[in-house]
Amino acid sequence: MQFNRDEAWKLLNEFTTNPSLIKHGLSVEAAMRAYARYFGEDEETWAIVGLIHDFDYEQNPTESTHLHVGCAILSERGWSEDWILAVGSHADYMGIPRDTPMRKALFAVDELTGFLTACALVRPDKSIADVRIKSVKKKLKDKAFVRAVNRNDVYTGAEALGVELGDHIERVRDAMATVSEELGLPGTS
Ligand SMILES: [Fe+2]
Ligand SMILES: [Fe+2]
């Protein structure tokens, strides 16, 4: 069955109360929209997969539960297999090959959105739109900055997607800037 964006939003909110996790879903959604347009693919589908990819995480934050539970819930509720596999593919331990552009894009933007959020938050104006690509690249090399973000996932994700790192960072940043109010990173200008 095909679900629309409204239903995806409701699903995310049904299972998630943590505002950071909601913002993470919105960030990944925006980035997936941008990549669907870039590849000439279905924007709504990619957006929805991005929005819900971590919907079960708050209640199931471990490798033995996150996505195992979420994918089962999606399946029970009649979500289409394609979408479920795309959602599941973002974690290596699920063993689902990332062999479609949608799966590659989801993996490539997932960690990067979190990293870009951190880059915006250390700016005095907290403006995502004004985060500089050069400064992001520099911070990626700075191991002390947001240790939780796996640098290797950022690099290999972009590579597997076939995009140059700087272009990738720019595209994801610009996508996040389109929802900067919702992300709480509107800046002052
Ligand atoms: Fe996840
Ligand atoms: Fe995620």
Coordinates of C-alpha atoms and ligand atoms in Angstrom, one line a residue:
M1 CA 0.0 0.0 0.0
Q2 CA 1.2 3.6 -0.7
F3 CA 1.0 5.9 2.3
N4 CA 1.2 9.6 1.9
R5 CA 3.3 12.2 3.7
D6 CA 0.6 13.0 6.3
E7 CA 0.3 9.4 7.3
A8 CA 4.1 9.1 7.5
W9 CA 4.2 12.2 9.8
K10 CA 1.5 10.7 12.0
L11 CA 3.5 7.4 12.3
L12 CA 6.7 9.2 13.3
N13 CA 4.8 11.2 16.0
E14 CA 3.0 8.1 17.2
F15 CA 6.3 6.5 18.2
T16 CA 8.5 9.5 18.8
T17 CA 8.3 12.3 21.4
N18 CA 12.0 13.4 21.5
P19 CA 12.1 16.7 19.5
S20 CA 15.6 16.0 18.3
L21 CA 14.5 12.7 16.7
I22 CA 11.6 14.5 15.0
K23 CA 14.0 17.1 13.7
H24 CA 16.3 14.3 12.5
G25 CA 13.4 12.8 10.5
L26 CA 12.6 16.2 9.0
S27 CA 16.2 16.8 8.1
V28 CA 16.6 13.5 6.4
E29 CA 13.2 14.0 4.7
A30 CA 14.4 17.3 3.2
A31 CA 17.7 15.8 2.1
M32 CA 15.9 12.9 0.5
R33 CA 13.6 15.3 -1.4
A34 CA 16.6 17.1 -2.8
Y35 CA 18.2 13.8 -3.9
A36 CA 15.0 12.5 -5.5
R37 CA 14.9 15.7 -7.6
Y38 CA 18.6 15.3 -8.4
F39 CA 18.1 11.8 -9.6
G40 CA 14.7 12.4 -11.2
E41 CA 13.0 9.9 -8.9
D42 CA 9.7 10.1 -7.0
E43 CA 10.1 12.9 -4.5
E44 CA 7.2 11.9 -2.2
T45 CA 8.4 8.3 -1.8
W46 CA 12.0 9.3 -1.0
A47 CA 10.7 12.0 1.4
I48 CA 8.5 9.6 3.3
V49 CA 11.3 7.0 3.6
G50 CA 13.5 9.7 5.0
L51 CA 10.9 11.0 7.4
I52 CA 10.2 7.6 8.9
H53 CA 13.6 5.9 8.7
D54 CA 14.1 6.1 12.5
F55 CA 10.5 6.2 13.6
D56 CA 11.0 3.2 16.0
Y57 CA 14.4 4.4 17.4
E58 CA 13.1 6.1 20.5
Q59 CA 11.5 3.0 21.7
N60 CA 14.0 0.6 20.2
P61 CA 17.5 2.2 20.4
T62 CA 19.6 -1.0 20.2
E63 CA 21.0 -2.9 17.3
S64 CA 18.9 -5.9 18.3
T65 CA 15.7 -3.9 18.2
H66 CA 15.9 -0.7 16.0
L67 CA 14.5 -1.5 12.6
H68 CA 13.8 -5.1 13.5
V69 CA 10.8 -3.8 15.4
G70 CA 10.2 -0.9 13.0
C71 CA 10.2 -2.9 9.8
A72 CA 7.8 -5.5 11.4
I73 CA 5.4 -2.7 12.4
L74 CA 5.5 -1.3 8.8
S75 CA 4.9 -4.7 7.4
E76 CA 1.9 -5.3 9.8
R77 CA 0.4 -2.0 8.8
G78 CA 0.6 -2.8 5.1
W79 CA 3.5 -0.6 4.0
S80 CA 5.0 -1.7 0.7
E81 CA 8.1 -4.0 0.7
D82 CA 10.2 -1.5 -1.3
W83 CA 9.8 1.2 1.3
I84 CA 10.4 -1.2 4.2
L85 CA 13.6 -2.5 2.7
A86 CA 14.8 1.0 2.0
V87 CA 14.1 2.0 5.6
G88 CA 15.9 -1.1 6.9
S89 CA 18.9 -0.7 4.7
H90 CA 20.2 2.3 6.5
A91 CA 21.8 0.1 9.2
D92 CA 24.6 -2.2 8.2
Y93 CA 23.5 -4.9 10.7
M94 CA 20.2 -5.4 8.9
G95 CA 22.2 -6.9 6.0
I96 CA 19.9 -5.3 3.3
P97 CA 22.0 -4.4 0.3
R98 CA 22.1 -0.7 -0.5
D99 CA 21.7 -1.3 -4.2
T100 CA 19.2 1.3 -5.2
P101 CA 19.7 5.1 -5.5
M102 CA 17.1 5.6 -2.7
R103 CA 18.9 3.3 -0.3
K104 CA 22.3 4.8 -1.2
A105 CA 20.9 8.3 -0.7
L106 CA 19.3 7.5 2.7
F107 CA 22.6 6.1 4.0
A108 CA 24.6 9.0 2.6
V109 CA 22.4 11.7 4.2
D110 CA 21.6 10.1 7.6
E111 CA 24.8 10.8 9.5
L112 CA 25.5 14.0 7.6
T113 CA 22.3 15.7 8.6
G114 CA 23.3 15.2 12.3
F115 CA 26.7 16.6 11.6
L116 CA 25.4 19.6 9.8
T117 CA 23.0 20.3 12.7
A118 CA 26.0 20.3 15.1
C119 CA 27.9 22.6 12.7
A120 CA 24.9 25.1 12.8
L121 CA 24.5 24.9 16.5
V122 CA 28.1 26.0 17.2
R123 CA 27.5 29.1 15.1
P124 CA 26.5 32.2 17.2
D125 CA 23.5 32.7 14.8
K126 CA 22.6 29.0 14.7
S127 CA 21.9 29.3 11.0
I128 CA 22.0 26.1 9.0
A129 CA 21.9 28.1 5.7
D130 CA 25.1 29.9 6.6
V131 CA 27.1 26.8 7.5
R132 CA 30.2 26.9 5.2
I133 CA 31.2 23.8 3.2
K134 CA 34.9 24.4 4.0
S135 CA 34.2 24.5 7.7
V136 CA 32.2 21.3 7.6
K137 CA 35.0 19.5 5.8
K138 CA 37.4 20.8 8.4
K139 CA 35.2 19.7 11.3
L140 CA 34.9 16.3 9.7
K141 CA 38.6 15.9 10.1
D142 CA 38.5 17.1 13.7
K143 CA 38.0 13.9 15.6
A144 CA 37.1 15.8 18.8
F145 CA 34.1 17.5 17.2
V146 CA 30.9 15.4 17.6
R147 CA 32.6 12.1 18.1
A148 CA 29.3 10.3 17.7
V149 CA 29.1 10.9 14.0
N150 CA 30.9 8.2 12.1
R151 CA 33.1 10.0 9.6
N152 CA 33.6 6.9 7.5
D153 CA 29.9 6.6 7.0
V154 CA 29.8 10.2 5.7
Y155 CA 32.7 9.6 3.3
T156 CA 31.7 6.1 2.0
G157 CA 28.0 7.2 1.8
A158 CA 28.9 10.0 -0.6
E159 CA 31.2 7.8 -2.6
A160 CA 28.6 5.0 -3.0
L161 CA 26.1 7.6 -4.1
G162 CA 28.6 8.9 -6.7
V163 CA 28.6 12.4 -5.5
E164 CA 31.6 14.6 -4.7
L165 CA 31.8 15.3 -0.9
G166 CA 31.6 19.1 -1.2
D167 CA 28.6 19.0 -3.5
H168 CA 27.0 16.5 -1.2
I169 CA 27.4 18.6 1.9
E170 CA 26.1 21.6 0.0
R171 CA 23.0 19.8 -1.3
V172 CA 22.1 18.5 2.1
R173 CA 22.8 21.8 3.8
D174 CA 20.6 23.6 1.3
A175 CA 17.8 21.0 1.7
M176 CA 17.9 21.4 5.5
A177 CA 17.8 25.2 5.1
T178 CA 14.4 24.8 3.4
V179 CA 13.0 23.6 6.8
S180 CA 15.3 25.7 9.0
E181 CA 12.3 27.0 11.1
E182 CA 11.1 23.4 11.9
L183 CA 14.7 22.5 12.7
G184 CA 15.1 25.4 15.1
L185 CA 18.1 26.6 13.0
P186 CA 16.7 29.6 11.1
G187 CA 19.5 32.0 11.8
T188 CA 19.1 35.7 12.3
S189 CA 19.1 37.0 8.8
Ligands
FE1 FE 18.6 4.5 12.4
FE2 FE 18.8 8.4 11.2

